[in-house]
mmCIF file of N, CA and C in Angstrom:
data_model
loop_
_atom_site.group_PDB
_atom_site.id
_atom_site.type_symbol
_atom_site.label_atom_id
_atom_site.label_comp_id
_atom_site.label_asym_id
_atom_site.label_seq_id
_atom_site.Cartn_x
_atom_site.Cartn_y
_atom_site.Cartn_z
ATOM 1 N N MET W 1 -29.600 -33.912 54.593
ATOM 2 C CA MET W 1 -30.489 -33.771 53.446
ATOM 3 C C MET W 1 -30.574 -32.218 53.072
ATOM 4 N N GLU W 2 -30.667 -31.408 54.062
ATOM 5 C CA GLU W 2 -30.760 -29.943 53.846
ATOM 6 C C GLU W 2 -29.553 -29.450 53.123
ATOM 7 N N GLY W 3 -28.366 -29.901 53.400
ATOM 8 C CA GLY W 3 -27.125 -29.468 52.819
ATOM 9 C C GLY W 3 -27.039 -29.958 51.410
ATOM 10 N N THR W 4 -27.510 -31.218 51.160
ATOM 11 C CA THR W 4 -27.545 -31.706 49.831
ATOM 12 C C THR W 4 -28.426 -30.861 48.877
ATOM 13 N N MET W 5 -29.569 -30.456 49.400
ATOM 14 C CA MET W 5 -30.517 -29.592 48.669
ATOM 15 C C MET W 5 -29.844 -28.244 48.274
ATOM 16 N N GLN W 6 -29.149 -27.749 49.266
ATOM 17 C CA GLN W 6 -28.490 -26.397 49.033
ATOM 18 C C GLN W 6 -27.336 -26.558 47.997
ATOM 19 N N ALA W 7 -26.649 -27.661 48.114
ATOM 20 C CA ALA W 7 -25.550 -27.874 47.202
ATOM 21 C C ALA W 7 -26.105 -28.054 45.807
ATOM 22 N N THR W 8 -27.156 -28.845 45.716
ATOM 23 C CA THR W 8 -27.782 -29.071 44.353
ATOM 24 C C THR W 8 -28.305 -27.823 43.802
ATOM 25 N N THR W 9 -28.968 -26.999 44.633
ATOM 26 C CA THR W 9 -29.495 -25.633 44.177
ATOM 27 C C THR W 9 -28.282 -24.734 43.693
ATOM 28 N N ALA W 10 -27.207 -24.755 44.520
ATOM 29 C CA ALA W 10 -26.081 -23.912 44.121
ATOM 30 C C ALA W 10 -25.490 -24.383 42.828
ATOM 31 N N ILE W 11 -25.371 -25.754 42.633
ATOM 32 C CA ILE W 11 -24.787 -26.238 41.414
ATOM 33 C C ILE W 11 -25.790 -25.903 40.219
ATOM 34 N N LEU W 12 -27.046 -25.973 40.365
ATOM 35 C CA LEU W 12 -27.991 -25.681 39.285
ATOM 36 C C LEU W 12 -27.890 -24.149 38.950
ATOM 37 N N ILE W 13 -27.785 -23.341 40.031
ATOM 38 C CA ILE W 13 -27.667 -21.863 39.786
ATOM 39 C C ILE W 13 -26.392 -21.524 39.008
ATOM 40 N N LEU W 14 -25.270 -22.165 39.472
ATOM 41 C CA LEU W 14 -23.949 -21.924 38.819
ATOM 42 C C LEU W 14 -24.038 -22.472 37.352
ATOM 43 N N GLY W 15 -24.652 -23.621 37.144
ATOM 44 C CA GLY W 15 -24.743 -24.181 35.791
ATOM 45 C C GLY W 15 -25.628 -23.246 34.916
ATOM 46 N N ALA W 16 -26.758 -22.626 35.496
ATOM 47 C CA ALA W 16 -27.539 -21.776 34.700
ATOM 48 C C ALA W 16 -26.723 -20.532 34.376
ATOM 49 N N ALA W 17 -26.084 -19.974 35.361
ATOM 50 C CA ALA W 17 -25.182 -18.755 35.078
ATOM 51 C C ALA W 17 -24.133 -19.054 34.005
ATOM 52 N N TYR W 18 -23.544 -20.233 34.030
ATOM 53 C CA TYR W 18 -22.595 -20.667 33.079
ATOM 54 C C TYR W 18 -23.170 -20.668 31.676
ATOM 55 N N ALA W 19 -24.361 -21.322 31.586
ATOM 56 C CA ALA W 19 -25.092 -21.451 30.361
ATOM 57 C C ALA W 19 -25.421 -20.110 29.781
ATOM 58 N N VAL W 20 -25.872 -19.232 30.613
ATOM 59 C CA VAL W 20 -26.264 -17.824 30.184
ATOM 60 C C VAL W 20 -25.001 -17.110 29.716
ATOM 61 N N SER W 21 -23.948 -17.282 30.410
ATOM 62 C CA SER W 21 -22.659 -16.619 29.955
ATOM 63 C C SER W 21 -22.187 -17.140 28.637
ATOM 64 N N ILE W 22 -22.329 -18.410 28.396
ATOM 65 C CA ILE W 22 -21.957 -18.946 27.083
ATOM 66 C C ILE W 22 -22.823 -18.430 26.026
ATOM 67 N N ILE W 23 -24.194 -18.363 26.295
ATOM 68 C CA ILE W 23 -25.097 -17.822 25.311
ATOM 69 C C ILE W 23 -24.779 -16.387 24.972
ATOM 70 N N VAL W 24 -24.512 -15.609 26.003
ATOM 71 C CA VAL W 24 -24.156 -14.213 25.774
ATOM 72 C C VAL W 24 -22.839 -14.118 24.991
ATOM 73 N N LEU W 25 -21.900 -14.860 25.246
ATOM 74 C CA LEU W 25 -20.620 -14.908 24.566
ATOM 75 C C LEU W 25 -20.773 -15.221 23.087
ATOM 76 N N VAL W 26 -21.592 -16.260 22.853
ATOM 77 C CA VAL W 26 -21.796 -16.621 21.467
ATOM 78 C C VAL W 26 -22.573 -15.500 20.746
ATOM 79 N N TRP W 27 -23.525 -14.858 21.441
ATOM 80 C CA TRP W 27 -24.246 -13.780 20.873
ATOM 81 C C TRP W 27 -23.371 -12.590 20.479
ATOM 82 N N LEU W 28 -22.457 -12.226 21.462
ATOM 83 C CA LEU W 28 -21.507 -11.184 21.137
ATOM 84 C C LEU W 28 -20.554 -11.498 20.028
ATOM 85 N N ILE W 29 -20.071 -12.734 19.977
ATOM 86 C CA ILE W 29 -19.144 -13.124 18.901
ATOM 87 C C ILE W 29 -19.878 -13.021 17.493
ATOM 88 N N ASN W 30 -21.154 -13.501 17.466
ATOM 89 C CA ASN W 30 -21.986 -13.567 16.275
ATOM 90 C C ASN W 30 -22.231 -12.026 15.865
ATOM 91 N N ASP W 31 -22.540 -11.197 16.847
ATOM 92 C CA ASP W 31 -22.851 -9.777 16.530
ATOM 93 C C ASP W 31 -21.586 -9.083 16.027
ATOM 94 N N ARG W 32 -20.426 -9.522 16.580
ATOM 95 C CA ARG W 32 -19.147 -8.910 16.067
ATOM 96 C C ARG W 32 -18.823 -9.385 14.568
ATOM 97 N N ILE W 33 -19.136 -10.604 14.286
ATOM 98 C CA ILE W 33 -18.899 -11.138 12.915
ATOM 99 C C ILE W 33 -19.830 -10.401 11.994
ATOM 100 N N LYS W 34 -21.078 -10.217 12.400
ATOM 101 C CA LYS W 34 -22.053 -9.399 11.590
ATOM 102 C C LYS W 34 -21.596 -7.972 11.297
ATOM 103 N N MET W 35 -21.103 -7.348 12.419
ATOM 104 C CA MET W 35 -20.633 -5.965 12.262
ATOM 105 C C MET W 35 -19.358 -5.868 11.336
ATOM 106 N N ARG W 36 -18.523 -6.854 11.458
ATOM 107 C CA ARG W 36 -17.340 -6.905 10.570
ATOM 108 C C ARG W 36 -17.800 -7.016 9.106
ATOM 109 N N ALA W 37 -18.714 -7.927 8.891
ATOM 110 C CA ALA W 37 -19.219 -8.123 7.517
ATOM 111 C C ALA W 37 -19.855 -6.851 7.043
ATOM 112 N N LEU W 38 -20.614 -6.173 7.879
ATOM 113 C CA LEU W 38 -21.318 -4.944 7.462
ATOM 114 C C LEU W 38 -20.224 -3.852 7.153
ATOM 115 N N LEU W 39 -19.185 -3.750 8.021
ATOM 116 C CA LEU W 39 -18.134 -2.766 7.738
ATOM 117 C C LEU W 39 -17.419 -3.058 6.394
ATOM 118 N N LYS W 40 -17.136 -4.322 6.137
ATOM 119 C CA LYS W 40 -16.486 -4.647 4.919
ATOM 120 C C LYS W 40 -17.288 -4.256 3.743
ATOM 121 N N ASP W 41 -18.631 -4.472 3.848
ATOM 122 C CA ASP W 41 -19.611 -4.199 2.763
ATOM 123 C C ASP W 41 -19.664 -2.666 2.545
ATOM 124 N N ARG W 42 -19.701 -1.893 3.642
ATOM 125 C CA ARG W 42 -19.726 -0.474 3.564
ATOM 126 C C ARG W 42 -18.341 0.071 2.952
ATOM 127 N N ALA W 43 -17.215 -0.606 3.312
ATOM 128 C CA ALA W 43 -15.981 -0.161 2.791
ATOM 129 C C ALA W 43 -15.943 -0.418 1.193
ATOM 130 N N ARG W 44 -16.510 -1.537 0.759
ATOM 131 C CA ARG W 44 -16.665 -1.740 -0.675
ATOM 132 C C ARG W 44 -17.486 -0.780 -1.374
ATOM 133 N N GLN W 45 -18.614 -0.418 -0.657
ATOM 134 C CA GLN W 45 -19.512 0.521 -1.272
ATOM 135 C C GLN W 45 -18.778 1.930 -1.313
ATOM 136 N N LEU W 46 -18.070 2.284 -0.287
ATOM 137 C CA LEU W 46 -17.291 3.570 -0.356
ATOM 138 C C LEU W 46 -16.313 3.528 -1.432
ATOM 139 N N GLY W 47 -15.567 2.442 -1.648
ATOM 140 C CA GLY W 47 -14.614 2.320 -2.686
ATOM 141 C C GLY W 47 -15.244 2.521 -4.081
ATOM 142 N N ARG W 48 -16.437 1.966 -4.273
ATOM 143 C CA ARG W 48 -17.134 2.131 -5.507
ATOM 144 C C ARG W 48 -17.594 3.617 -5.647
ATOM 145 N N LEU W 49 -18.041 4.176 -4.625
ATOM 146 C CA LEU W 49 -18.420 5.522 -4.705
ATOM 147 C C LEU W 49 -17.273 6.502 -5.051
ATOM 148 N N GLU W 50 -16.108 6.207 -4.440
ATOM 149 C CA GLU W 50 -14.870 6.970 -4.655
ATOM 150 C C GLU W 50 -14.490 6.892 -6.176
ATOM 151 N N ALA W 51 -14.615 5.638 -6.676
ATOM 152 C CA ALA W 51 -14.259 5.345 -8.072
ATOM 153 C C ALA W 51 -15.236 6.174 -9.015
ATOM 154 N N GLN W 52 -16.518 6.085 -8.696
ATOM 155 C CA GLN W 52 -17.506 6.862 -9.495
ATOM 156 C C GLN W 52 -17.276 8.334 -9.424
ATOM 157 N N PHE W 53 -16.847 8.764 -8.285
ATOM 158 C CA PHE W 53 -16.598 10.295 -8.147
ATOM 159 C C PHE W 53 -15.385 10.672 -8.891
ATOM 160 N N VAL W 54 -14.387 9.851 -8.838
ATOM 161 C CA VAL W 54 -13.167 10.154 -9.695
ATOM 162 C C VAL W 54 -13.532 10.179 -11.118
ATOM 163 N N GLN W 55 -14.332 9.178 -11.593
ATOM 164 C CA GLN W 55 -14.780 9.108 -12.996
ATOM 165 C C GLN W 55 -15.649 10.353 -13.348
ATOM 166 N N PHE W 56 -16.477 10.701 -12.427
ATOM 167 C CA PHE W 56 -17.363 11.869 -12.634
ATOM 168 C C PHE W 56 -16.468 13.165 -12.745
ATOM 169 N N ARG W 57 -15.461 13.338 -11.980
ATOM 170 C CA ARG W 57 -14.578 14.423 -12.036
ATOM 171 C C ARG W 57 -13.794 14.472 -13.360
ATOM 172 N N ALA W 58 -13.381 13.284 -13.822
ATOM 173 C CA ALA W 58 -12.702 13.234 -15.074
ATOM 174 C C ALA W 58 -13.617 13.567 -16.227
ATOM 175 N N ASP W 59 -14.856 12.998 -16.223
ATOM 176 C CA ASP W 59 -15.800 13.304 -17.231
ATOM 177 C C ASP W 59 -16.085 14.829 -17.256
ATOM 178 N N ALA W 60 -16.254 15.378 -16.058
ATOM 179 C CA ALA W 60 -16.524 16.857 -15.993
ATOM 180 C C ALA W 60 -15.403 17.657 -16.576
ATOM 181 N N GLU W 61 -14.160 17.201 -16.304
ATOM 182 C CA GLU W 61 -12.994 17.980 -16.807
ATOM 183 C C GLU W 61 -13.000 17.841 -18.347
ATOM 184 N N ILE W 62 -13.255 16.588 -18.885
ATOM 185 C CA ILE W 62 -13.262 16.419 -20.321
ATOM 186 C C ILE W 62 -14.411 17.266 -20.952
ATOM 187 N N GLY W 63 -15.493 17.327 -20.287
ATOM 188 C CA GLY W 63 -16.672 18.122 -20.704
ATOM 189 C C GLY W 63 -16.353 19.611 -20.733
ATOM 190 N N ARG W 64 -15.611 20.103 -19.694
ATOM 191 C CA ARG W 64 -15.178 21.498 -19.539
ATOM 192 C C ARG W 64 -14.305 21.847 -20.761
ATOM 193 N N LYS W 65 -13.300 20.938 -20.969
ATOM 194 C CA LYS W 65 -12.421 21.258 -22.053
ATOM 195 C C LYS W 65 -13.056 21.216 -23.389
ATOM 196 N N ALA W 66 -14.045 20.286 -23.596
ATOM 197 C CA ALA W 66 -14.779 20.241 -24.887
ATOM 198 C C ALA W 66 -15.632 21.509 -25.019
ATOM 199 N N ARG W 67 -16.178 22.045 -23.997
ATOM 200 C CA ARG W 67 -16.978 23.281 -23.980
ATOM 201 C C ARG W 67 -16.095 24.428 -24.393
ATOM 202 N N GLU W 68 -14.910 24.549 -23.808
ATOM 203 C CA GLU W 68 -13.959 25.493 -24.071
ATOM 204 C C GLU W 68 -13.521 25.535 -25.546
ATOM 205 N N GLN W 69 -13.326 24.353 -26.018
ATOM 206 C CA GLN W 69 -12.909 24.164 -27.400
ATOM 207 C C GLN W 69 -14.012 24.622 -28.370
ATOM 208 N N ARG W 70 -15.253 24.242 -28.050
ATOM 209 C CA ARG W 70 -16.459 24.660 -28.860
ATOM 210 C C ARG W 70 -16.590 26.182 -28.885
ATOM 211 N N GLU W 71 -16.444 26.774 -27.662
ATOM 212 C CA GLU W 71 -16.491 28.186 -27.511
ATOM 213 C C GLU W 71 -15.403 28.866 -28.305
ATOM 214 N N ALA W 72 -14.252 28.425 -28.232
ATOM 215 C CA ALA W 72 -13.106 28.933 -28.989
ATOM 216 C C ALA W 72 -13.406 28.848 -30.514
ATOM 217 N N ALA W 73 -13.924 27.697 -30.938
ATOM 218 C CA ALA W 73 -14.232 27.455 -32.388
ATOM 219 C C ALA W 73 -15.395 28.446 -32.828
ATOM 220 N N ARG W 74 -16.352 28.661 -31.982
ATOM 221 C CA ARG W 74 -17.472 29.595 -32.212
ATOM 222 C C ARG W 74 -16.942 31.061 -32.370
ATOM 223 N N ILE W 75 -16.092 31.434 -31.457
ATOM 224 C CA ILE W 75 -15.473 32.762 -31.489
ATOM 225 C C ILE W 75 -14.714 32.949 -32.784
ATOM 226 N N LYS W 76 -13.899 31.929 -33.137
ATOM 227 C CA LYS W 76 -13.073 32.039 -34.390
ATOM 228 C C LYS W 76 -14.004 32.060 -35.587
ATOM 229 N N ALA W 77 -15.074 31.262 -35.645
ATOM 230 C CA ALA W 77 -15.961 31.373 -36.830
ATOM 231 C C ALA W 77 -16.706 32.739 -36.863
ATOM 232 N N ASP W 78 -17.129 33.275 -35.631
ATOM 233 C CA ASP W 78 -17.757 34.594 -35.674
ATOM 234 C C ASP W 78 -16.763 35.617 -36.175
ATOM 235 N N GLU W 79 -15.529 35.539 -35.829
ATOM 236 C CA GLU W 79 -14.558 36.492 -36.282
ATOM 237 C C GLU W 79 -14.314 36.386 -37.759
ATOM 238 N N ALA W 80 -14.207 35.192 -38.254
ATOM 239 C CA ALA W 80 -14.168 34.974 -39.709
ATOM 240 C C ALA W 80 -15.378 35.538 -40.457
ATOM 241 N N ASN W 81 -16.572 35.322 -39.864
ATOM 242 C CA ASN W 81 -17.762 35.855 -40.593
ATOM 243 C C ASN W 81 -17.775 37.330 -40.529
ATOM 244 N N ARG W 82 -17.245 37.999 -39.467
ATOM 245 C CA ARG W 82 -17.171 39.410 -39.404
ATOM 246 C C ARG W 82 -16.233 39.979 -40.434
ATOM 247 N N ARG W 83 -15.081 39.252 -40.584
ATOM 248 C CA ARG W 83 -14.155 39.729 -41.600
ATOM 249 C C ARG W 83 -14.733 39.607 -43.057
ATOM 250 N N LYS W 84 -15.474 38.482 -43.284
ATOM 251 C CA LYS W 84 -16.052 38.338 -44.532
ATOM 252 C C LYS W 84 -17.166 39.373 -44.799
ATOM 253 N N ARG W 85 -17.880 39.759 -43.868
ATOM 254 C CA ARG W 85 -18.891 40.873 -44.013
ATOM 255 C C ARG W 85 -18.220 42.135 -44.258
ATOM 256 N N ALA W 86 -17.093 42.400 -43.528
ATOM 257 C CA ALA W 86 -16.372 43.634 -43.659
ATOM 258 C C ALA W 86 -15.757 43.728 -45.076
ATOM 259 N N GLU W 87 -15.304 42.625 -45.668
ATOM 260 C CA GLU W 87 -14.679 42.586 -46.937
ATOM 261 C C GLU W 87 -15.836 42.854 -48.015
ATOM 262 N N LYS W 88 -16.981 42.221 -47.833
ATOM 263 C CA LYS W 88 -18.100 42.455 -48.734
ATOM 264 C C LYS W 88 -18.551 43.963 -48.705
ATOM 265 N N ALA W 89 -18.596 44.522 -47.502
ATOM 266 C CA ALA W 89 -19.067 45.845 -47.313
ATOM 267 C C ALA W 89 -18.052 46.845 -47.955
ATOM 268 N N ALA W 90 -16.772 46.496 -48.021
ATOM 269 C CA ALA W 90 -15.777 47.412 -48.497
ATOM 270 C C ALA W 90 -15.681 47.500 -49.958
#
């Protein structure tokens, strides 16, 4: 009788340990799946940010060129106005 109780207790302990190991394994797999999904989401966000940054740089370059063109046109107009004033004064 004593041996049967010990065997039953050992089987119950082994069964509980097996159940706990299965639960931990499922938890780890689920956690890994969640982390993978999170990493994919972050990669998508990073891709969008990179695209926005490239667009921002392109817009900044276009803006810089437009400012340079406006400045050149202003200088040219100032020069023409100076010439007209000089002609009127002469």
